[in-house]
């Protein structure tokens, strides 16, 4: 379980995350939604300790992230950031191997090699494993970074816009994969996502932010309501029930 208590982060006296408290339960998919600049990425970075909050605290399974040694935290929680740049030329397999670093300190074991191959298979990257990352398309590169996070084999995965650069097929596959990680392996997945319909179809819980504040939290049935979505996005979104899922219609 992730517990966020009274977290605030300010830049130049403006609170971009403003007194946010929430509880993310173990073993599900939680989507963080909201307009651009709402503070979603900042909150995710604070949860993973990439950024220190000005006030407030975050605990993961009772561990205070501020006081937990980095190596211990890296075995509990993996994060995929939005801006992934490589300064060295690596093959996909080598990149995925970096995910094992918290476990092996750079000396891969037999188990590490297994986890790397599993992650490559999960992300449909086996055929590309020996290619250099800088030779891949944006979507293939995105999958390679997610495979690296998966190889870290943590209970918690935090993903900042994992559907970036993915086409429809790979977006659906990614969301199904995230569900399998929770349903079959018991992992806890927290993602920042723009597409409210993917959030609706694949999440157990949705956290909605705007202007640094947490506006709503609840299951898709509660968040996918025209008045709730208007409160978050300030536009009219019609809801249709399709095959048991609530779909927001906002294209015209
Ligand atoms: P979201 O992920 O919801 O789009 P972000 O968390 O990326 O929002 O950003 C929230 C706000 O904080 C934005 O207005 C952004 O410009 C601002 N911000 C983010 N990082 C910094 C920074 N390092 N310095 C100044 N402002 C920042």
mmCIF file of C-alpha atoms and ligand atoms in Angstrom:
data_model
loop_
_atom_site.group_PDB
_atom_site.id
_atom_site.type_symbol
_atom_site.label_atom_id
_atom_site.label_comp_id
_atom_site.label_asym_id
_atom_site.label_seq_id
_atom_site.Cartn_x
_atom_site.Cartn_y
_atom_site.Cartn_z
ATOM 1 C CA UNK A 1 0.000 0.000 0.000
ATOM 2 C CA UNK A 2 1.199 3.504 -0.824
ATOM 3 C CA UNK A 3 0.152 6.224 1.604
ATOM 4 C CA UNK A 4 0.619 9.839 0.558
ATOM 5 C CA UNK A 5 0.043 12.311 3.384
ATOM 6 C CA UNK A 6 -0.204 16.077 2.982
ATOM 7 C CA UNK A 7 2.296 16.319 0.126
ATOM 8 C CA UNK A 8 3.037 19.777 -1.266
ATOM 9 C CA UNK A 9 5.635 20.804 -3.860
ATOM 10 C CA UNK A 10 6.144 24.418 -4.850
ATOM 11 C CA UNK A 11 8.052 26.051 -7.682
ATOM 12 C CA UNK A 12 8.549 29.802 -7.374
ATOM 13 C CA UNK A 13 5.895 29.974 -4.664
ATOM 14 C CA UNK A 14 3.272 28.189 -6.757
ATOM 15 C CA UNK A 15 2.115 24.852 -5.407
ATOM 16 C CA UNK A 16 2.189 22.385 -8.318
ATOM 17 C CA UNK A 17 1.207 19.611 -5.902
ATOM 18 C CA UNK A 18 -1.000 21.070 -3.225
ATOM 19 C CA UNK A 19 -1.660 19.219 0.046
ATOM 20 C CA UNK A 20 -2.298 15.890 -1.649
ATOM 21 C CA UNK A 21 -3.241 12.912 0.499
ATOM 22 C CA UNK A 22 -4.249 9.553 -0.928
ATOM 23 C CA UNK A 23 -4.055 5.882 -0.411
ATOM 24 C CA UNK A 24 -3.136 3.475 -3.223
ATOM 25 C CA UNK A 25 -4.086 -0.058 -2.438
ATOM 26 C CA UNK A 26 -1.850 -3.006 -3.060
ATOM 27 C CA UNK A 27 -2.301 -5.285 -6.032
ATOM 28 C CA UNK A 28 -4.279 -3.188 -8.478
ATOM 29 C CA UNK A 29 -3.970 -0.761 -11.347
ATOM 30 C CA UNK A 30 -4.346 2.883 -10.290
ATOM 31 C CA UNK A 31 -4.462 5.543 -12.996
ATOM 32 C CA UNK A 32 -3.660 9.191 -12.343
ATOM 33 C CA UNK A 33 -5.548 11.404 -14.788
ATOM 34 C CA UNK A 34 -6.019 15.141 -15.259
ATOM 35 C CA UNK A 35 -5.203 17.996 -17.610
ATOM 36 C CA UNK A 36 -1.674 19.081 -18.601
ATOM 37 C CA UNK A 37 0.151 20.739 -15.740
ATOM 38 C CA UNK A 38 -2.135 19.207 -13.093
ATOM 39 C CA UNK A 39 0.860 17.911 -11.121
ATOM 40 C CA UNK A 40 0.528 14.216 -12.037
ATOM 41 C CA UNK A 41 4.183 13.618 -12.999
ATOM 42 C CA UNK A 42 5.387 15.636 -10.034
ATOM 43 C CA UNK A 43 3.294 13.509 -7.668
ATOM 44 C CA UNK A 44 4.588 10.287 -9.237
ATOM 45 C CA UNK A 45 8.174 11.538 -8.918
ATOM 46 C CA UNK A 46 7.600 12.385 -5.254
ATOM 47 C CA UNK A 47 6.119 8.935 -4.570
ATOM 48 C CA UNK A 48 9.237 7.320 -6.077
ATOM 49 C CA UNK A 49 11.574 9.753 -4.283
ATOM 50 C CA UNK A 50 12.985 11.200 -7.501
ATOM 51 C CA UNK A 51 11.790 14.532 -6.116
ATOM 52 C CA UNK A 52 11.615 15.572 -2.465
ATOM 53 C CA UNK A 53 8.324 17.168 -1.368
ATOM 54 C CA UNK A 54 8.406 20.493 0.485
ATOM 55 C CA UNK A 55 6.022 19.092 3.069
ATOM 56 C CA UNK A 56 4.275 15.802 3.669
ATOM 57 C CA UNK A 57 5.345 12.186 3.496
ATOM 58 C CA UNK A 58 5.040 9.017 1.446
ATOM 59 C CA UNK A 59 5.167 5.488 2.777
ATOM 60 C CA UNK A 60 5.259 2.272 0.768
ATOM 61 C CA UNK A 61 4.269 -0.827 2.729
ATOM 62 C CA UNK A 62 4.987 1.190 5.841
ATOM 63 C CA UNK A 63 8.490 2.275 4.722
ATOM 64 C CA UNK A 64 9.020 6.013 4.712
ATOM 65 C CA UNK A 65 10.503 6.595 1.234
ATOM 66 C CA UNK A 66 12.527 9.580 2.465
ATOM 67 C CA UNK A 67 14.378 7.438 4.981
ATOM 68 C CA UNK A 68 14.724 4.141 3.088
ATOM 69 C CA UNK A 69 18.131 3.338 1.546
ATOM 70 C CA UNK A 70 18.044 3.719 -2.252
ATOM 71 C CA UNK A 71 18.980 0.116 -2.869
ATOM 72 C CA UNK A 72 16.118 -1.173 -0.703
ATOM 73 C CA UNK A 73 13.657 1.171 -2.371
ATOM 74 C CA UNK A 74 14.818 0.077 -5.846
ATOM 75 C CA UNK A 75 13.923 -3.499 -4.975
ATOM 76 C CA UNK A 76 10.440 -2.451 -3.911
ATOM 77 C CA UNK A 77 9.506 0.127 -6.512
ATOM 78 C CA UNK A 78 10.485 0.807 -10.138
ATOM 79 C CA UNK A 79 9.685 3.969 -12.050
ATOM 80 C CA UNK A 80 9.466 4.739 -15.740
ATOM 81 C CA UNK A 81 9.874 8.445 -16.355
ATOM 82 C CA UNK A 82 8.629 10.340 -19.357
ATOM 83 C CA UNK A 83 11.962 11.579 -20.643
ATOM 84 C CA UNK A 84 14.242 8.628 -21.127
ATOM 85 C CA UNK A 85 17.534 9.557 -22.728
ATOM 86 C CA UNK A 86 20.534 7.340 -23.155
ATOM 87 C CA UNK A 87 23.984 8.842 -23.243
ATOM 88 C CA UNK A 88 25.639 5.572 -24.281
ATOM 89 C CA UNK A 89 24.888 3.220 -27.158
ATOM 90 C CA UNK A 90 23.201 0.110 -25.788
ATOM 91 C CA UNK A 91 21.414 -2.886 -27.195
ATOM 92 C CA UNK A 92 17.865 -3.540 -26.041
ATOM 93 C CA UNK A 93 19.026 -6.554 -24.002
ATOM 94 C CA UNK A 94 21.719 -4.493 -22.256
ATOM 95 C CA UNK A 95 19.194 -1.748 -21.465
ATOM 96 C CA UNK A 96 16.767 -4.268 -19.992
ATOM 97 C CA UNK A 97 19.695 -5.712 -18.018
ATOM 98 C CA UNK A 98 20.098 -2.365 -16.247
ATOM 99 C CA UNK A 99 16.813 -3.123 -14.496
ATOM 100 C CA UNK A 100 18.646 -5.872 -12.617
ATOM 101 C CA UNK A 101 21.250 -3.510 -11.191
ATOM 102 C CA UNK A 102 19.600 -3.136 -7.743
ATOM 103 C CA UNK A 103 19.694 -6.930 -7.423
ATOM 104 C CA UNK A 104 23.156 -7.717 -8.737
ATOM 105 C CA UNK A 105 25.236 -4.515 -8.555
ATOM 106 C CA UNK A 106 26.309 -5.077 -12.169
ATOM 107 C CA UNK A 107 27.152 -8.790 -11.953
ATOM 108 C CA UNK A 108 24.278 -10.659 -13.659
ATOM 109 C CA UNK A 109 23.258 -14.003 -12.200
ATOM 110 C CA UNK A 110 21.421 -16.858 -13.912
ATOM 111 C CA UNK A 111 18.187 -15.552 -12.360
ATOM 112 C CA UNK A 112 18.934 -12.101 -13.794
ATOM 113 C CA UNK A 113 19.290 -13.527 -17.277
ATOM 114 C CA UNK A 114 15.951 -15.310 -16.874
ATOM 115 C CA UNK A 115 14.217 -12.112 -15.728
ATOM 116 C CA UNK A 116 15.717 -10.213 -18.667
ATOM 117 C CA UNK A 117 14.501 -12.795 -21.191
ATOM 118 C CA UNK A 118 11.049 -12.874 -19.520
ATOM 119 C CA UNK A 119 10.777 -9.092 -19.731
ATOM 120 C CA UNK A 120 11.856 -9.116 -23.402
ATOM 121 C CA UNK A 121 9.214 -11.766 -24.169
ATOM 122 C CA UNK A 122 6.478 -9.926 -22.225
ATOM 123 C CA UNK A 123 7.136 -6.772 -24.251
ATOM 124 C CA UNK A 124 7.403 -8.585 -27.599
ATOM 125 C CA UNK A 125 11.029 -7.512 -27.967
ATOM 126 C CA UNK A 126 12.835 -10.808 -28.442
ATOM 127 C CA UNK A 127 13.408 -10.195 -32.158
ATOM 128 C CA UNK A 128 14.830 -6.745 -31.384
ATOM 129 C CA UNK A 129 16.950 -7.733 -28.389
ATOM 130 C CA UNK A 130 20.292 -7.302 -30.157
ATOM 131 C CA UNK A 131 19.411 -4.036 -31.905
ATOM 132 C CA UNK A 132 20.721 -0.730 -30.601
ATOM 133 C CA UNK A 133 18.122 1.316 -28.755
ATOM 134 C CA UNK A 134 18.877 4.398 -30.872
ATOM 135 C CA UNK A 135 17.894 2.433 -34.003
ATOM 136 C CA UNK A 136 14.367 1.729 -32.775
ATOM 137 C CA UNK A 137 11.114 3.526 -33.465
ATOM 138 C CA UNK A 138 9.664 5.657 -30.646
ATOM 139 C CA UNK A 139 7.183 2.931 -29.720
ATOM 140 C CA UNK A 140 9.799 0.160 -29.744
ATOM 141 C CA UNK A 141 12.058 2.293 -27.561
ATOM 142 C CA UNK A 142 9.187 2.915 -25.155
ATOM 143 C CA UNK A 143 8.621 -0.835 -24.870
ATOM 144 C CA UNK A 144 12.344 -1.404 -24.258
ATOM 145 C CA UNK A 145 12.302 1.053 -21.317
ATOM 146 C CA UNK A 146 9.208 -0.627 -19.899
ATOM 147 C CA UNK A 147 10.928 -4.014 -20.214
ATOM 148 C CA UNK A 148 13.818 -2.558 -18.174
ATOM 149 C CA UNK A 149 11.394 -1.477 -15.448
ATOM 150 C CA UNK A 150 9.750 -4.911 -15.509
ATOM 151 C CA UNK A 151 13.114 -6.687 -15.224
ATOM 152 C CA UNK A 152 13.639 -4.819 -11.952
ATOM 153 C CA UNK A 153 10.985 -7.229 -10.634
ATOM 154 C CA UNK A 154 9.560 -4.944 -7.955
ATOM 155 C CA UNK A 155 6.196 -5.169 -6.180
ATOM 156 C CA UNK A 156 5.352 -1.627 -7.297
ATOM 157 C CA UNK A 157 5.651 -0.199 -10.806
ATOM 158 C CA UNK A 158 5.182 3.518 -11.361
ATOM 159 C CA UNK A 159 4.817 4.471 -15.006
ATOM 160 C CA UNK A 160 4.635 8.012 -16.326
ATOM 161 C CA UNK A 161 2.620 7.917 -19.555
ATOM 162 C CA UNK A 162 3.572 4.401 -20.633
ATOM 163 C CA UNK A 163 1.387 4.703 -23.757
ATOM 164 C CA UNK A 164 3.530 7.544 -25.131
ATOM 165 C CA UNK A 165 4.505 6.767 -28.709
ATOM 166 C CA UNK A 166 2.555 3.515 -28.818
ATOM 167 C CA UNK A 167 0.160 2.741 -31.651
ATOM 168 C CA UNK A 168 -3.327 1.333 -30.937
ATOM 169 C CA UNK A 169 -2.240 -2.296 -31.004
ATOM 170 C CA UNK A 170 0.696 -1.734 -28.685
ATOM 171 C CA UNK A 171 -1.367 0.536 -26.396
ATOM 172 C CA UNK A 172 -3.953 -2.208 -25.917
ATOM 173 C CA UNK A 173 -1.201 -4.787 -25.432
ATOM 174 C CA UNK A 174 0.486 -2.549 -22.873
ATOM 175 C CA UNK A 175 -2.713 -2.096 -20.849
ATOM 176 C CA UNK A 176 -3.416 -5.858 -20.995
ATOM 177 C CA UNK A 177 0.135 -6.489 -19.858
ATOM 178 C CA UNK A 178 -0.300 -4.119 -16.899
ATOM 179 C CA UNK A 179 -3.490 -5.987 -15.951
ATOM 180 C CA UNK A 180 -1.666 -9.326 -16.184
ATOM 181 C CA UNK A 181 1.089 -7.973 -13.947
ATOM 182 C CA UNK A 182 -1.495 -7.259 -11.269
ATOM 183 C CA UNK A 183 -3.912 -10.135 -11.841
ATOM 184 C CA UNK A 184 -1.315 -12.889 -12.315
ATOM 185 C CA UNK A 185 1.760 -11.631 -10.482
ATOM 186 C CA UNK A 186 0.118 -9.517 -7.761
ATOM 187 C CA UNK A 187 2.044 -6.368 -8.694
ATOM 188 C CA UNK A 188 0.789 -2.878 -7.921
ATOM 189 C CA UNK A 189 0.796 -0.574 -10.943
ATOM 190 C CA UNK A 190 0.404 3.197 -10.751
ATOM 191 C CA UNK A 191 0.382 5.059 -14.033
ATOM 192 C CA UNK A 192 -0.103 8.557 -15.339
ATOM 193 C CA UNK A 193 -2.326 8.318 -18.385
ATOM 194 C CA UNK A 194 -4.071 10.787 -20.677
ATOM 195 C CA UNK A 195 -6.592 8.511 -22.319
ATOM 196 C CA UNK A 196 -9.553 8.415 -19.931
ATOM 197 C CA UNK A 197 -11.044 5.460 -21.782
ATOM 198 C CA UNK A 198 -7.990 3.270 -21.270
ATOM 199 C CA UNK A 199 -8.052 4.398 -17.632
ATOM 200 C CA UNK A 200 -11.734 3.458 -17.439
ATOM 201 C CA UNK A 201 -11.344 0.010 -19.030
ATOM 202 C CA UNK A 202 -8.208 -1.167 -17.232
ATOM 203 C CA UNK A 203 -8.033 0.508 -13.811
ATOM 204 C CA UNK A 204 -9.278 -0.556 -10.411
ATOM 205 C CA UNK A 205 -8.970 2.951 -9.114
ATOM 206 C CA UNK A 206 -8.590 6.414 -10.662
ATOM 207 C CA UNK A 207 -7.017 9.478 -9.060
ATOM 208 C CA UNK A 208 -8.007 12.733 -10.743
ATOM 209 C CA UNK A 209 -5.885 15.854 -10.328
ATOM 210 C CA UNK A 210 -6.197 19.448 -11.509
ATOM 211 C CA UNK A 211 -4.205 22.523 -10.470
ATOM 212 C CA UNK A 212 -2.053 20.495 -8.108
ATOM 213 C CA UNK A 213 -5.032 19.228 -6.137
ATOM 214 C CA UNK A 214 -6.484 15.773 -5.870
ATOM 215 C CA UNK A 215 -10.071 16.340 -7.000
ATOM 216 C CA UNK A 216 -11.524 12.837 -7.040
ATOM 217 C CA UNK A 217 -10.500 9.272 -6.314
ATOM 218 C CA UNK A 218 -12.545 6.166 -6.929
ATOM 219 C CA UNK A 219 -13.333 3.267 -9.237
ATOM 220 C CA UNK A 220 -14.050 3.976 -12.933
ATOM 221 C CA UNK A 221 -17.821 3.777 -12.275
ATOM 222 C CA UNK A 222 -17.497 6.783 -9.980
ATOM 223 C CA UNK A 223 -15.044 8.875 -12.021
ATOM 224 C CA UNK A 224 -16.535 8.222 -15.465
ATOM 225 C CA UNK A 225 -19.506 10.522 -14.877
ATOM 226 C CA UNK A 226 -20.118 13.646 -16.986
ATOM 227 C CA UNK A 227 -20.207 15.997 -13.983
ATOM 228 C CA UNK A 228 -17.033 14.517 -12.463
ATOM 229 C CA UNK A 229 -15.160 14.713 -15.786
ATOM 230 C CA UNK A 230 -16.349 18.271 -16.327
ATOM 231 C CA UNK A 231 -14.976 19.176 -12.931
ATOM 232 C CA UNK A 232 -11.594 17.700 -13.933
ATOM 233 C CA UNK A 233 -11.254 18.725 -17.600
ATOM 234 C CA UNK A 234 -13.713 21.622 -17.915
ATOM 235 C CA UNK A 235 -15.308 20.144 -21.042
ATOM 236 C CA UNK A 236 -18.526 18.229 -21.667
ATOM 237 C CA UNK A 237 -17.881 14.521 -21.965
ATOM 238 C CA UNK A 238 -20.760 12.163 -22.722
ATOM 239 C CA UNK A 239 -20.587 8.681 -21.219
ATOM 240 C CA UNK A 240 -21.620 5.567 -23.147
ATOM 241 C CA UNK A 241 -21.755 2.104 -21.651
ATOM 242 C CA UNK A 242 -20.091 -0.295 -24.098
ATOM 243 C CA UNK A 243 -19.580 -3.969 -23.262
ATOM 244 C CA UNK A 244 -19.663 -3.217 -19.564
ATOM 245 C CA UNK A 245 -17.157 -0.348 -19.780
ATOM 246 C CA UNK A 246 -17.872 3.342 -19.377
ATOM 247 C CA UNK A 247 -16.521 5.224 -22.388
ATOM 248 C CA UNK A 248 -16.176 8.995 -22.565
ATOM 249 C CA UNK A 249 -17.111 10.607 -25.880
ATOM 250 C CA UNK A 250 -15.445 13.965 -26.413
ATOM 251 C CA UNK A 251 -14.307 14.048 -30.038
ATOM 252 C CA UNK A 252 -16.891 16.464 -31.367
HETATM 253 P P1 LIG B 1 1.360 16.971 -15.387
HETATM 254 O O1 LIG B 1 2.168 15.724 -15.262
HETATM 255 O O2 LIG B 1 0.022 16.851 -14.742
HETATM 256 O O3 LIG B 1 1.227 17.464 -16.809
HETATM 257 P P2 LIG B 1 3.593 18.200 -14.023
HETATM 258 O O4 LIG B 1 3.672 17.497 -12.721
HETATM 259 O O5 LIG B 1 4.564 17.784 -15.097
HETATM 260 O O6 LIG B 1 2.095 18.133 -14.589
HETATM 261 O O7 LIG B 1 3.778 19.755 -13.797
HETATM 262 C C1 LIG B 1 2.955 20.492 -12.912
HETATM 263 C C2 LIG B 1 3.358 21.963 -12.982
HETATM 264 O O8 LIG B 1 4.641 22.102 -12.407
HETATM 265 C C3 LIG B 1 3.443 22.501 -14.388
HETATM 266 O O9 LIG B 1 2.885 23.798 -14.390
HETATM 267 C C4 LIG B 1 4.924 22.548 -14.661
HETATM 268 O O10 LIG B 1 5.233 23.580 -15.551
HETATM 269 C C5 LIG B 1 5.493 22.797 -13.287
HETATM 270 N N1 LIG B 1 6.853 22.244 -13.115
HETATM 271 C C6 LIG B 1 7.183 20.930 -13.201
HETATM 272 N N2 LIG B 1 8.509 20.755 -12.985
HETATM 273 C C7 LIG B 1 9.024 22.001 -12.758
HETATM 274 C C8 LIG B 1 10.330 22.491 -12.478
HETATM 275 N N3 LIG B 1 11.371 21.675 -12.367
HETATM 276 N N4 LIG B 1 10.464 23.834 -12.305
HETATM 277 C C9 LIG B 1 9.411 24.667 -12.394
HETATM 278 N N5 LIG B 1 8.140 24.252 -12.656
HETATM 279 C C10 LIG B 1 7.950 22.950 -12.848
#
